[in-house]
């Protein structure tokens, strides 16, 4: 059954089918919310905001019009707005990565030096993404993590496709600029004599 068919059935009174819609999108929406919250170290409330997103979507399902957007685009928009609303409420909350207690763990099979370097790189990439302005960070997460196309991202962010491309260009350039000193290979010249 497609999303459209499920929505029609739900609107006709078969509300039990909403669980199927939730099952289809819950992991993606939770991951999206989790990534949006990383910059503020508020990941602990990601599940609550995911539930709130699905509750808001259920309450507003009667107003959903498929001709304006796909269900997934509509749902991501609700998720984004829910997170932004929560962040506005908790604007003063700032926790550093060290205080969050989140540390990457390497497998026991890995060499300690390799694991440490890999964890350090992961942390640097995460910090670079988290330092981006909200719209750039959201666009990058939707494109790179959720593999959405430009039009879907534009609909979710309320932007044009060209604006999304610009946001992604600036986000990638900023991340590259921040990480270049750490990931570029040094060039050694042999000295003569």
PDB file of C-alpha atoms in Angstrom:
ATOM      1  CA  UNK A   1       0.000   0.000   0.000  1.00  0.00           C
ATOM      2  CA  UNK A   2       1.414   3.411  -0.946  1.00  0.00           C
ATOM      3  CA  UNK A   3       1.564   6.391   1.395  1.00  0.00           C
ATOM      4  CA  UNK A   4      -1.284   8.000  -0.541  1.00  0.00           C
ATOM      5  CA  UNK A   5      -3.504   4.939  -0.161  1.00  0.00           C
ATOM      6  CA  UNK A   6      -2.711   4.706   3.559  1.00  0.00           C
ATOM      7  CA  UNK A   7      -3.523   8.381   4.072  1.00  0.00           C
ATOM      8  CA  UNK A   8      -6.834   8.060   2.240  1.00  0.00           C
ATOM      9  CA  UNK A   9      -7.739   5.048   4.408  1.00  0.00           C
ATOM     10  CA  UNK A  10      -6.740   6.897   7.593  1.00  0.00           C
ATOM     11  CA  UNK A  11      -8.781   9.945   6.585  1.00  0.00           C
ATOM     12  CA  UNK A  12     -11.723   7.595   5.942  1.00  0.00           C
ATOM     13  CA  UNK A  13     -11.538   6.398   9.552  1.00  0.00           C
ATOM     14  CA  UNK A  14      -9.094   3.474   9.555  1.00  0.00           C
ATOM     15  CA  UNK A  15      -6.760   5.178  12.074  1.00  0.00           C
ATOM     16  CA  UNK A  16      -4.933   1.940  12.916  1.00  0.00           C
ATOM     17  CA  UNK A  17      -3.084   2.306   9.594  1.00  0.00           C
ATOM     18  CA  UNK A  18      -1.268   5.345  10.973  1.00  0.00           C
ATOM     19  CA  UNK A  19       1.044   2.879  12.741  1.00  0.00           C
ATOM     20  CA  UNK A  20       2.165   1.664   9.314  1.00  0.00           C
ATOM     21  CA  UNK A  21       3.026   5.228   8.256  1.00  0.00           C
ATOM     22  CA  UNK A  22       4.968   5.701  11.491  1.00  0.00           C
ATOM     23  CA  UNK A  23       6.832   2.429  10.964  1.00  0.00           C
ATOM     24  CA  UNK A  24       7.886   3.545   7.468  1.00  0.00           C
ATOM     25  CA  UNK A  25       9.331   6.875   8.559  1.00  0.00           C
ATOM     26  CA  UNK A  26      10.197   6.619  12.248  1.00  0.00           C
ATOM     27  CA  UNK A  27      13.886   5.698  11.853  1.00  0.00           C
ATOM     28  CA  UNK A  28      14.533   8.349   9.194  1.00  0.00           C
ATOM     29  CA  UNK A  29      12.766  11.097  11.117  1.00  0.00           C
ATOM     30  CA  UNK A  30      14.514  10.110  14.355  1.00  0.00           C
ATOM     31  CA  UNK A  31      17.918  10.178  12.610  1.00  0.00           C
ATOM     32  CA  UNK A  32      17.136  13.571  11.056  1.00  0.00           C
ATOM     33  CA  UNK A  33      16.087  15.024  14.419  1.00  0.00           C
ATOM     34  CA  UNK A  34      19.129  13.490  16.115  1.00  0.00           C
ATOM     35  CA  UNK A  35      21.476  15.143  13.600  1.00  0.00           C
ATOM     36  CA  UNK A  36      19.723  18.492  13.947  1.00  0.00           C
ATOM     37  CA  UNK A  37      20.142  18.361  17.724  1.00  0.00           C
ATOM     38  CA  UNK A  38      23.831  17.378  17.698  1.00  0.00           C
ATOM     39  CA  UNK A  39      25.114  20.944  17.570  1.00  0.00           C
ATOM     40  CA  UNK A  40      23.381  21.693  20.869  1.00  0.00           C
ATOM     41  CA  UNK A  41      24.115  18.313  22.456  1.00  0.00           C
ATOM     42  CA  UNK A  42      20.393  17.761  23.051  1.00  0.00           C
ATOM     43  CA  UNK A  43      20.267  14.346  21.368  1.00  0.00           C
ATOM     44  CA  UNK A  44      18.653  12.864  24.479  1.00  0.00           C
ATOM     45  CA  UNK A  45      15.330  14.463  23.551  1.00  0.00           C
ATOM     46  CA  UNK A  46      15.402  13.270  19.925  1.00  0.00           C
ATOM     47  CA  UNK A  47      12.967  10.430  20.589  1.00  0.00           C
ATOM     48  CA  UNK A  48      10.521  12.761  22.351  1.00  0.00           C
ATOM     49  CA  UNK A  49      10.642  15.210  19.444  1.00  0.00           C
ATOM     50  CA  UNK A  50      10.171  12.339  16.996  1.00  0.00           C
ATOM     51  CA  UNK A  51       7.038  11.274  18.881  1.00  0.00           C
ATOM     52  CA  UNK A  52       5.851  14.879  18.953  1.00  0.00           C
ATOM     53  CA  UNK A  53       6.405  15.106  15.188  1.00  0.00           C
ATOM     54  CA  UNK A  54       4.247  12.050  14.532  1.00  0.00           C
ATOM     55  CA  UNK A  55       1.587  13.314  16.933  1.00  0.00           C
ATOM     56  CA  UNK A  56       1.472  16.704  15.154  1.00  0.00           C
ATOM     57  CA  UNK A  57       1.333  14.950  11.782  1.00  0.00           C
ATOM     58  CA  UNK A  58      -1.548  12.762  12.943  1.00  0.00           C
ATOM     59  CA  UNK A  59      -3.466  15.749  14.306  1.00  0.00           C
ATOM     60  CA  UNK A  60      -2.954  17.654  11.031  1.00  0.00           C
ATOM     61  CA  UNK A  61      -3.369  14.754   8.620  1.00  0.00           C
ATOM     62  CA  UNK A  62      -6.806  16.037   7.584  1.00  0.00           C
ATOM     63  CA  UNK A  63      -5.130  19.191   6.224  1.00  0.00           C
ATOM     64  CA  UNK A  64      -2.428  17.315   4.278  1.00  0.00           C
ATOM     65  CA  UNK A  65      -2.817  17.824   0.537  1.00  0.00           C
ATOM     66  CA  UNK A  66      -0.807  15.545  -1.670  1.00  0.00           C
ATOM     67  CA  UNK A  67      -0.785  17.971  -4.573  1.00  0.00           C
ATOM     68  CA  UNK A  68       1.370  20.388  -2.553  1.00  0.00           C
ATOM     69  CA  UNK A  69       4.008  17.933  -1.280  1.00  0.00           C
ATOM     70  CA  UNK A  70       4.722  14.279  -0.724  1.00  0.00           C
ATOM     71  CA  UNK A  71       3.938  12.874   2.708  1.00  0.00           C
ATOM     72  CA  UNK A  72       7.636  12.423   3.506  1.00  0.00           C
ATOM     73  CA  UNK A  73       8.408  16.059   2.632  1.00  0.00           C
ATOM     74  CA  UNK A  74       5.484  17.218   4.760  1.00  0.00           C
ATOM     75  CA  UNK A  75       6.637  15.015   7.647  1.00  0.00           C
ATOM     76  CA  UNK A  76      10.256  16.227   7.471  1.00  0.00           C
ATOM     77  CA  UNK A  77       8.977  19.810   7.509  1.00  0.00           C
ATOM     78  CA  UNK A  78       6.998  19.109  10.671  1.00  0.00           C
ATOM     79  CA  UNK A  79      10.069  17.455  12.230  1.00  0.00           C
ATOM     80  CA  UNK A  80      12.299  20.397  11.337  1.00  0.00           C
ATOM     81  CA  UNK A  81       9.824  22.925  12.712  1.00  0.00           C
ATOM     82  CA  UNK A  82       9.398  20.884  15.900  1.00  0.00           C
ATOM     83  CA  UNK A  83      13.170  20.827  16.463  1.00  0.00           C
ATOM     84  CA  UNK A  84      13.556  24.539  15.714  1.00  0.00           C
ATOM     85  CA  UNK A  85      10.751  25.337  18.129  1.00  0.00           C
ATOM     86  CA  UNK A  86      12.428  23.273  20.851  1.00  0.00           C
ATOM     87  CA  UNK A  87      15.792  24.891  20.175  1.00  0.00           C
ATOM     88  CA  UNK A  88      14.229  28.347  20.504  1.00  0.00           C
ATOM     89  CA  UNK A  89      12.802  27.316  23.887  1.00  0.00           C
ATOM     90  CA  UNK A  90      16.188  26.056  25.058  1.00  0.00           C
ATOM     91  CA  UNK A  91      18.346  28.690  23.391  1.00  0.00           C
ATOM     92  CA  UNK A  92      20.516  29.143  26.464  1.00  0.00           C
ATOM     93  CA  UNK A  93      21.405  25.443  26.679  1.00  0.00           C
ATOM     94  CA  UNK A  94      24.940  24.909  25.418  1.00  0.00           C
ATOM     95  CA  UNK A  95      26.855  21.763  26.320  1.00  0.00           C
ATOM     96  CA  UNK A  96      30.295  20.955  24.984  1.00  0.00           C
ATOM     97  CA  UNK A  97      31.119  17.643  23.377  1.00  0.00           C
ATOM     98  CA  UNK A  98      33.254  16.678  26.360  1.00  0.00           C
ATOM     99  CA  UNK A  99      30.387  17.373  28.796  1.00  0.00           C
ATOM    100  CA  UNK A 100      27.926  15.375  26.724  1.00  0.00           C
ATOM    101  CA  UNK A 101      29.648  12.101  27.554  1.00  0.00           C
ATOM    102  CA  UNK A 102      29.450  11.035  23.908  1.00  0.00           C
ATOM    103  CA  UNK A 103      32.693   9.426  22.902  1.00  0.00           C
ATOM    104  CA  UNK A 104      33.159   7.213  19.882  1.00  0.00           C
ATOM    105  CA  UNK A 105      34.247   3.662  20.671  1.00  0.00           C
ATOM    106  CA  UNK A 106      36.529   1.576  18.496  1.00  0.00           C
ATOM    107  CA  UNK A 107      36.281  -2.160  18.083  1.00  0.00           C
ATOM    108  CA  UNK A 108      38.699  -4.293  20.072  1.00  0.00           C
ATOM    109  CA  UNK A 109      40.178  -5.600  16.830  1.00  0.00           C
ATOM    110  CA  UNK A 110      41.449  -2.189  15.743  1.00  0.00           C
ATOM    111  CA  UNK A 111      44.900  -0.973  16.548  1.00  0.00           C
ATOM    112  CA  UNK A 112      44.700   1.670  19.294  1.00  0.00           C
ATOM    113  CA  UNK A 113      46.458   4.296  17.169  1.00  0.00           C
ATOM    114  CA  UNK A 114      44.173   3.701  14.186  1.00  0.00           C
ATOM    115  CA  UNK A 115      41.087   3.759  16.372  1.00  0.00           C
ATOM    116  CA  UNK A 116      42.201   6.989  18.001  1.00  0.00           C
ATOM    117  CA  UNK A 117      42.864   8.633  14.623  1.00  0.00           C
ATOM    118  CA  UNK A 118      39.530   7.436  13.222  1.00  0.00           C
ATOM    119  CA  UNK A 119      37.654   8.715  16.285  1.00  0.00           C
ATOM    120  CA  UNK A 120      39.475  12.013  16.053  1.00  0.00           C
ATOM    121  CA  UNK A 121      38.495  12.372  12.379  1.00  0.00           C
ATOM    122  CA  UNK A 122      34.861  11.501  13.126  1.00  0.00           C
ATOM    123  CA  UNK A 123      34.805  14.114  15.886  1.00  0.00           C
ATOM    124  CA  UNK A 124      36.345  16.762  13.615  1.00  0.00           C
ATOM    125  CA  UNK A 125      33.825  16.090  10.841  1.00  0.00           C
ATOM    126  CA  UNK A 126      30.926  16.135  13.319  1.00  0.00           C
ATOM    127  CA  UNK A 127      32.163  19.394  14.856  1.00  0.00           C
ATOM    128  CA  UNK A 128      32.577  20.961  11.402  1.00  0.00           C
ATOM    129  CA  UNK A 129      29.009  20.040  10.446  1.00  0.00           C
ATOM    130  CA  UNK A 130      27.664  21.173  13.808  1.00  0.00           C
ATOM    131  CA  UNK A 131      29.318  24.578  13.410  1.00  0.00           C
ATOM    132  CA  UNK A 132      27.364  25.309  10.213  1.00  0.00           C
ATOM    133  CA  UNK A 133      24.426  27.728  10.263  1.00  0.00           C
ATOM    134  CA  UNK A 134      21.105  25.899  10.779  1.00  0.00           C
ATOM    135  CA  UNK A 135      19.882  25.976   7.170  1.00  0.00           C
ATOM    136  CA  UNK A 136      23.218  24.829   5.775  1.00  0.00           C
ATOM    137  CA  UNK A 137      23.429  22.046   8.381  1.00  0.00           C
ATOM    138  CA  UNK A 138      19.851  20.902   7.666  1.00  0.00           C
ATOM    139  CA  UNK A 139      20.413  20.910   3.905  1.00  0.00           C
ATOM    140  CA  UNK A 140      23.646  18.942   4.266  1.00  0.00           C
ATOM    141  CA  UNK A 141      22.067  16.366   6.591  1.00  0.00           C
ATOM    142  CA  UNK A 142      19.055  15.889   4.315  1.00  0.00           C
ATOM    143  CA  UNK A 143      21.267  15.509   1.242  1.00  0.00           C
ATOM    144  CA  UNK A 144      24.155  13.439   2.595  1.00  0.00           C
ATOM    145  CA  UNK A 145      22.537  11.380   5.357  1.00  0.00           C
ATOM    146  CA  UNK A 146      18.958  11.054   4.101  1.00  0.00           C
ATOM    147  CA  UNK A 147      19.876  11.048   0.384  1.00  0.00           C
ATOM    148  CA  UNK A 148      17.081  13.457  -0.552  1.00  0.00           C
ATOM    149  CA  UNK A 149      16.950  15.232  -3.878  1.00  0.00           C
ATOM    150  CA  UNK A 150      17.178  19.011  -4.194  1.00  0.00           C
ATOM    151  CA  UNK A 151      13.436  19.517  -4.675  1.00  0.00           C
ATOM    152  CA  UNK A 152      12.554  17.582  -1.509  1.00  0.00           C
ATOM    153  CA  UNK A 153      15.098  19.565   0.489  1.00  0.00           C
ATOM    154  CA  UNK A 154      13.755  22.820  -0.977  1.00  0.00           C
ATOM    155  CA  UNK A 155      10.218  21.877   0.074  1.00  0.00           C
ATOM    156  CA  UNK A 156      11.297  20.985   3.614  1.00  0.00           C
ATOM    157  CA  UNK A 157      13.391  24.109   4.103  1.00  0.00           C
ATOM    158  CA  UNK A 158      10.955  26.420   2.324  1.00  0.00           C
ATOM    159  CA  UNK A 159      13.616  27.413  -0.214  1.00  0.00           C
ATOM    160  CA  UNK A 160      14.045  27.275  -3.957  1.00  0.00           C
ATOM    161  CA  UNK A 161      16.117  24.516  -5.557  1.00  0.00           C
ATOM    162  CA  UNK A 162      18.815  27.035  -6.485  1.00  0.00           C
ATOM    163  CA  UNK A 163      18.909  28.262  -2.866  1.00  0.00           C
ATOM    164  CA  UNK A 164      19.344  24.675  -1.677  1.00  0.00           C
ATOM    165  CA  UNK A 165      22.207  24.157  -4.110  1.00  0.00           C
ATOM    166  CA  UNK A 166      23.783  27.351  -2.814  1.00  0.00           C
ATOM    167  CA  UNK A 167      23.309  26.265   0.814  1.00  0.00           C
ATOM    168  CA  UNK A 168      24.910  22.908   0.048  1.00  0.00           C
ATOM    169  CA  UNK A 169      27.805  24.532  -1.813  1.00  0.00           C
ATOM    170  CA  UNK A 170      28.498  26.890   1.101  1.00  0.00           C
ATOM    171  CA  UNK A 171      28.104  24.071   3.661  1.00  0.00           C
ATOM    172  CA  UNK A 172      30.512  21.772   1.839  1.00  0.00           C
ATOM    173  CA  UNK A 173      33.007  24.609   1.275  1.00  0.00           C
ATOM    174  CA  UNK A 174      32.880  25.533   4.946  1.00  0.00           C
ATOM    175  CA  UNK A 175      33.364  21.937   6.093  1.00  0.00           C
ATOM    176  CA  UNK A 176      36.213  21.480   3.604  1.00  0.00           C
ATOM    177  CA  UNK A 177      37.883  24.699   4.766  1.00  0.00           C
ATOM    178  CA  UNK A 178      37.644  23.599   8.396  1.00  0.00           C
ATOM    179  CA  UNK A 179      38.970  20.105   7.695  1.00  0.00           C
ATOM    180  CA  UNK A 180      41.611  20.809   5.027  1.00  0.00           C
ATOM    181  CA  UNK A 181      44.427  21.410   7.512  1.00  0.00           C
ATOM    182  CA  UNK A 182      43.773  18.026   9.106  1.00  0.00           C
ATOM    183  CA  UNK A 183      43.072  15.835   6.088  1.00  0.00           C
ATOM    184  CA  UNK A 184      45.354  17.148   3.365  1.00  0.00           C
ATOM    185  CA  UNK A 185      48.463  15.112   2.831  1.00  0.00           C
ATOM    186  CA  UNK A 186      51.653  17.050   3.490  1.00  0.00           C
ATOM    187  CA  UNK A 187      53.977  17.371   0.538  1.00  0.00           C
ATOM    188  CA  UNK A 188      57.575  16.825   1.416  1.00  0.00           C
ATOM    189  CA  UNK A 189      60.303  18.040  -0.862  1.00  0.00           C
ATOM    190  CA  UNK A 190      63.580  16.247  -0.847  1.00  0.00           C
ATOM    191  CA  UNK A 191      66.370  18.556   0.031  1.00  0.00           C
ATOM    192  CA  UNK A 192      69.457  18.441  -2.132  1.00  0.00           C
ATOM    193  CA  UNK A 193      72.858  18.320  -0.637  1.00  0.00           C
TER     194      UNK A 193
END
